[in-house]
Tab-separated table of C-alpha atoms in Angstrom:
chain	number	residue	atom	x	y	z
A	1	MET	CA	10.545	-1.980	-12.487
A	2	TRP	CA	10.197	-2.177	-8.698
A	3	ARG	CA	7.128	-1.721	-6.561
A	4	ARG	CA	5.783	-2.587	-3.101
A	5	GLY	CA	2.513	-4.029	-1.856
A	6	THR	CA	0.092	-6.915	-2.446
A	7	GLY	CA	0.057	-6.656	-6.230
A	8	GLN	CA	-2.822	-4.308	-7.032
A	9	ILE	CA	-0.606	-2.049	-9.118
A	10	ALA	CA	1.962	-4.653	-10.149
A	11	LEU	CA	-0.616	-6.930	-11.738
A	12	ARG	CA	-2.014	-4.096	-13.866
A	13	LEU	CA	1.379	-2.834	-14.954
A	14	ALA	CA	2.883	-6.238	-15.687
A	15	PRO	CA	1.414	-6.493	-19.237
A	16	LEU	CA	2.956	-3.103	-20.066
A	17	VAL	CA	6.570	-3.730	-18.962
A	18	ALA	CA	9.232	-6.383	-19.383
A	19	HIS	CA	9.424	-7.379	-15.728
A	20	VAL	CA	8.150	-6.304	-12.310
A	21	HIS	CA	10.044	-6.725	-9.033
A	22	ALA	CA	7.307	-6.667	-6.390
A	23	VAL	CA	8.905	-5.958	-2.997
A	24	ASP	CA	7.219	-6.141	0.407
A	25	PRO	CA	8.457	-6.965	3.937
A	26	ASP	CA	5.394	-9.135	4.700
A	27	PRO	CA	5.575	-12.643	3.178
A	28	HIS	CA	1.811	-13.051	3.584
A	29	MET	CA	1.212	-10.098	1.259
A	30	LEU	CA	3.673	-11.516	-1.255
A	31	ASP	CA	1.902	-14.879	-1.131
A	32	GLU	CA	-1.426	-13.178	-1.794
A	33	GLY	CA	0.038	-11.254	-4.723
A	34	ALA	CA	1.586	-14.408	-6.176
A	35	LYS	CA	-1.764	-16.210	-5.964
A	36	LEU	CA	-3.508	-13.359	-7.768
A	37	ALA	CA	-0.802	-13.404	-10.456
A	38	THR	CA	-1.266	-17.146	-10.985
A	39	THR	CA	-5.015	-16.713	-11.287
A	40	ALA	CA	-4.524	-13.899	-13.823
A	41	GLU	CA	-1.862	-15.921	-15.694
A	42	VAL	CA	0.728	-13.185	-15.163
A	43	ASP	CA	4.261	-14.624	-15.152
A	44	ASN	CA	6.623	-11.636	-15.349
A	45	ILE	CA	6.546	-10.621	-11.682
A	46	SER	CA	9.205	-11.575	-9.127
A	47	TRP	CA	7.840	-11.508	-5.578
A	48	ARG	CA	10.703	-10.321	-3.351
A	49	GLU	CA	10.709	-10.132	0.446
A	50	GLY	CA	12.450	-6.930	1.595
A	51	ASP	CA	11.919	-3.294	2.493
A	52	SER	CA	12.974	0.204	1.552
A	53	TYR	CA	15.801	0.204	4.110
A	54	HIS	CA	17.590	-2.835	2.672
A	55	LEU	CA	17.212	-2.572	-1.116
A	56	GLY	CA	20.891	-3.379	-1.591
A	57	ALA	CA	20.295	-6.898	-0.318
A	58	LEU	CA	17.849	-7.596	-3.141
A	59	ASP	CA	20.420	-7.207	-5.929
A	60	LEU	CA	17.930	-5.368	-8.130
A	61	PRO	CA	18.885	-4.481	-11.714
A	62	ALA	CA	18.861	-0.897	-13.003
A	63	LEU	CA	15.255	0.224	-12.852
A	64	ASP	CA	13.183	2.159	-15.389
A	65	LEU	CA	10.293	2.912	-13.057
A	66	VAL	CA	9.481	2.698	-9.365
A	67	THR	CA	5.835	2.738	-8.325
A	68	MET	CA	4.499	2.924	-4.792
A	69	GLY	CA	1.017	3.220	-3.369
A	70	ALA	CA	0.318	3.964	0.262
A	71	SER	CA	3.633	2.316	1.124
A	72	PHE	CA	5.525	5.562	0.505
A	73	HIS	CA	4.013	7.003	3.687
A	74	TRP	CA	5.686	4.250	5.700
A	75	THR	CA	9.232	4.839	4.466
A	76	ASP	CA	11.956	7.320	5.281
A	77	ARG	CA	10.946	9.179	2.124
A	78	THR	CA	14.014	11.404	1.853
A	79	ALA	CA	16.451	8.530	2.316
A	80	LEU	CA	14.529	6.261	-0.028
A	81	LEU	CA	14.503	8.825	-2.855
A	82	ALA	CA	18.242	9.369	-2.434
A	83	ASP	CA	18.758	5.609	-2.656
A	84	LEU	CA	16.555	5.323	-5.737
A	85	ASP	CA	18.683	7.988	-7.423
A	86	HIS	CA	21.371	5.301	-7.660
A	87	ARG	CA	18.991	2.564	-8.841
A	88	LEU	CA	16.919	4.248	-11.546
A	89	ILE	CA	18.221	4.804	-15.065
A	90	PRO	CA	18.802	8.517	-15.931
A	91	THR	CA	15.398	8.871	-17.593
A	92	GLY	CA	13.625	6.782	-14.928
A	93	ALA	CA	10.658	7.957	-12.915
A	94	VAL	CA	9.133	7.579	-9.454
A	95	VAL	CA	5.354	7.262	-9.549
A	96	LEU	CA	3.220	7.557	-6.436
A	97	ALA	CA	-0.359	6.303	-6.503
A	98	SER	CA	-2.177	6.785	-3.229
A	99	GLY	CA	-5.350	8.042	-1.617
A	100	GLY	CA	-4.049	11.585	-1.533
A	101	PRO	CA	-2.346	13.492	1.285
A	102	PRO	CA	-2.282	11.719	4.677
A	103	ALA	CA	-5.461	11.899	6.764
A	104	THR	CA	-7.508	13.512	3.957
A	105	ALA	CA	-9.345	10.418	2.688
A	106	THR	CA	-13.040	9.948	3.428
A	107	ALA	CA	-13.394	7.287	6.097
A	108	PRO	CA	-15.375	4.195	4.984
A	109	PRO	CA	-18.610	3.410	6.858
A	110	TRP	CA	-16.956	0.586	8.779
A	111	HIS	CA	-13.997	2.676	9.985
A	112	ASP	CA	-15.024	3.202	13.608
A	113	ILE	CA	-16.035	-0.428	14.125
A	114	VAL	CA	-12.824	-1.784	12.644
A	115	THR	CA	-10.758	0.663	14.712
A	116	GLU	CA	-12.490	-0.445	17.902
A	117	VAL	CA	-12.026	-4.152	17.229
A	118	ARG	CA	-8.440	-3.740	15.981
A	119	THR	CA	-7.563	-1.716	19.102
A	120	ALA	CA	-9.005	-4.436	21.308
A	121	HIS	CA	-6.831	-7.074	19.637
A	122	LEU	CA	-3.654	-5.183	18.664
A	123	GLY	CA	-3.597	-2.088	20.859
A	124	PRO	CA	-4.205	1.613	20.146
A	125	GLN	CA	-0.995	2.342	18.233
A	126	ARG	CA	-1.000	1.945	14.469
A	127	ARG	CA	1.520	-0.780	13.767
A	128	ALA	CA	3.981	-0.859	10.872
A	129	GLY	CA	5.995	-4.062	10.701
A	130	THR	CA	7.783	-4.325	14.036
A	131	SER	CA	7.318	-0.609	14.793
A	132	THR	CA	4.501	1.943	14.782
A	133	TYR	CA	3.335	4.614	12.343
A	134	THR	CA	2.144	8.213	12.424
A	135	HIS	CA	1.134	10.339	9.435
A	136	PRO	CA	4.010	12.499	8.133
A	137	ARG	CA	3.447	16.255	8.297
A	138	ILE	CA	5.309	17.040	5.068
A	139	THR	CA	3.473	16.215	1.831
A	140	HIS	CA	4.841	13.913	-0.842
A	141	THR	CA	5.285	16.800	-3.285
A	142	GLU	CA	7.290	18.766	-0.707
A	143	VAL	CA	9.593	15.794	-0.136
A	144	LEU	CA	9.976	15.202	-3.878
A	145	ALA	CA	10.775	18.886	-4.491
A	146	THR	CA	13.972	18.601	-2.436
A	147	SER	CA	14.937	15.176	-3.794
A	148	PRO	CA	16.839	14.140	-6.930
A	149	PHE	CA	13.384	13.632	-8.522
A	150	SER	CA	12.317	17.258	-8.223
A	151	ASN	CA	10.717	17.490	-11.660
A	152	ILE	CA	7.138	16.864	-10.504
A	153	ASP	CA	4.143	16.549	-12.798
A	154	ILE	CA	2.169	19.571	-11.651
A	155	ASP	CA	-0.971	18.429	-13.466
A	156	ILE	CA	-1.614	15.754	-10.854
A	157	THR	CA	-4.182	13.197	-12.015
A	158	THR	CA	-6.901	12.294	-9.535
A	159	TRP	CA	-9.678	9.725	-9.825
A	160	HIS	CA	-12.770	9.486	-7.605
A	161	TRP	CA	-14.602	6.167	-7.549
A	162	ASP	CA	-16.797	3.925	-5.415
A	163	LEU	CA	-16.121	0.363	-4.307
A	164	HIS	CA	-18.836	-1.878	-2.917
A	165	ARG	CA	-17.979	-4.489	-0.284
A	166	ASP	CA	-19.875	-7.166	1.610
A	167	ILE	CA	-18.984	-8.149	5.186
A	168	ASP	CA	-16.500	-10.847	4.074
A	169	SER	CA	-14.708	-8.395	1.832
A	170	VAL	CA	-14.410	-5.791	4.604
A	171	ILE	CA	-12.866	-8.402	6.919
A	172	GLU	CA	-10.394	-9.665	4.326
A	173	LEU	CA	-9.450	-6.086	3.492
A	174	GLN	CA	-8.094	-5.582	6.987
A	175	PHE	CA	-5.483	-8.298	6.504
A	176	SER	CA	-4.080	-6.414	3.496
A	177	PHE	CA	-3.066	-3.439	5.663
A	178	SER	CA	0.362	-3.455	7.309
A	179	TYR	CA	-1.126	-2.448	10.664
A	180	SER	CA	-3.432	-5.489	10.740
A	181	ALA	CA	-1.595	-7.853	8.391
A	182	PRO	CA	-1.570	-11.543	9.364
A	183	GLY	CA	1.961	-11.192	10.737
A	184	GLN	CA	0.761	-8.696	13.352
A	185	PHE	CA	-1.131	-11.437	15.183
A	186	SER	CA	0.613	-13.847	17.549
A	187	ASP	CA	-0.771	-16.908	15.781
A	188	GLU	CA	-3.559	-18.167	13.559
A	189	SER	CA	-6.002	-18.456	16.465
A	190	ALA	CA	-5.470	-14.771	17.339
A	191	ARG	CA	-6.092	-13.793	13.719
A	192	ALA	CA	-9.264	-15.940	13.642
A	193	ALA	CA	-10.481	-14.333	16.870
A	194	PHE	CA	-10.021	-10.878	15.368
A	195	ALA	CA	-11.976	-11.892	12.252
A	196	ARG	CA	-14.735	-13.431	14.366
A	197	ASP	CA	-15.107	-10.376	16.601
A	198	LEU	CA	-14.998	-8.023	13.642
A	199	ARG	CA	-17.671	-10.019	11.822
A	200	ALA	CA	-19.946	-9.963	14.865
A	201	ALA	CA	-19.536	-6.197	15.277
A	202	LEU	CA	-20.167	-5.476	11.586
A	203	VAL	CA	-23.213	-7.738	11.435
A	204	GLU	CA	-24.640	-6.130	14.566
A	205	LYS	CA	-24.220	-2.670	13.046
A	206	PHE	CA	-25.111	-3.264	9.391
A	207	GLY	CA	-26.783	-6.693	9.170
A	208	PRO	CA	-25.390	-9.940	7.641
A	209	ASP	CA	-26.252	-9.279	3.985
A	210	THR	CA	-25.444	-5.593	3.673
A	211	VAL	CA	-23.290	-4.137	0.876
A	212	LEU	CA	-21.261	-1.140	2.004
A	213	THR	CA	-19.910	1.585	-0.261
A	214	GLU	CA	-16.427	3.053	0.117
A	215	HIS	CA	-15.751	6.384	-1.569
A	216	LEU	CA	-12.179	6.343	-2.837
A	217	THR	CA	-9.721	8.812	-4.295
A	218	THR	CA	-6.571	7.854	-6.163
A	219	GLU	CA	-3.961	10.547	-6.748
A	220	LEU	CA	-1.086	10.025	-9.183
A	221	ILE	CA	2.191	11.901	-8.902
A	222	ILE	CA	4.983	11.432	-11.439
A	223	ALA	CA	8.476	12.614	-10.506
A	224	THR	CA	11.627	12.589	-12.651
A	225	ARG	CA	15.052	14.136	-12.467
A	226	PRO	CA	15.450	17.689	-13.836
A	227	ASN	CA	16.405	17.816	-17.522
A	228	GLY	CA	15.641	14.137	-17.947
A	229	GLY	CA	18.553	13.125	-15.738
A	230	SER	CA	21.142	14.534	-18.121
């Protein structure tokens, strides 16, 4: 199994599968995932530095399942699905777990403050690795429908849930996003300055001991090849 990200999905799937190949281009995110795996005593995950454009360099085995969260938005989705057609076993599946279609999620209460501070430190463009990112106009289901994995689970499963965060948690959360990951800052002092300014702005707005609630949606899409890949 292959997946991208900091380990939120990989750690939960690891007990259910033989092995997980967790792939991400940011070594800081991989380090964080590996730490969480050690704490949880999960030992069947390989943390692999790479991206969707260079999967061949990872020498991955034949895959039963590929899962992606928000990372799918950041890829060349059509090219990636064509590549995965050669890497998944005939009955394999692509599973997308994300916050729903781009730009439809409810903004958390700290959104405007974080955006202002992040813009001051990293500029107005939303970064993605060494490039920038804009929301795709075509939905995931539309891309999947024209891909080798065009058998889409129409009964899409969606969960709505709340997550409560204190100021420290909100600040740490920002470093888990590719557009404000640790590697986006020139050095550790720049990262610390961002955290300091963000803390000051959040405390001024909400107070030092506040607990903020984020309303979240998780949408699951399962896609396989027509006729089970036969």
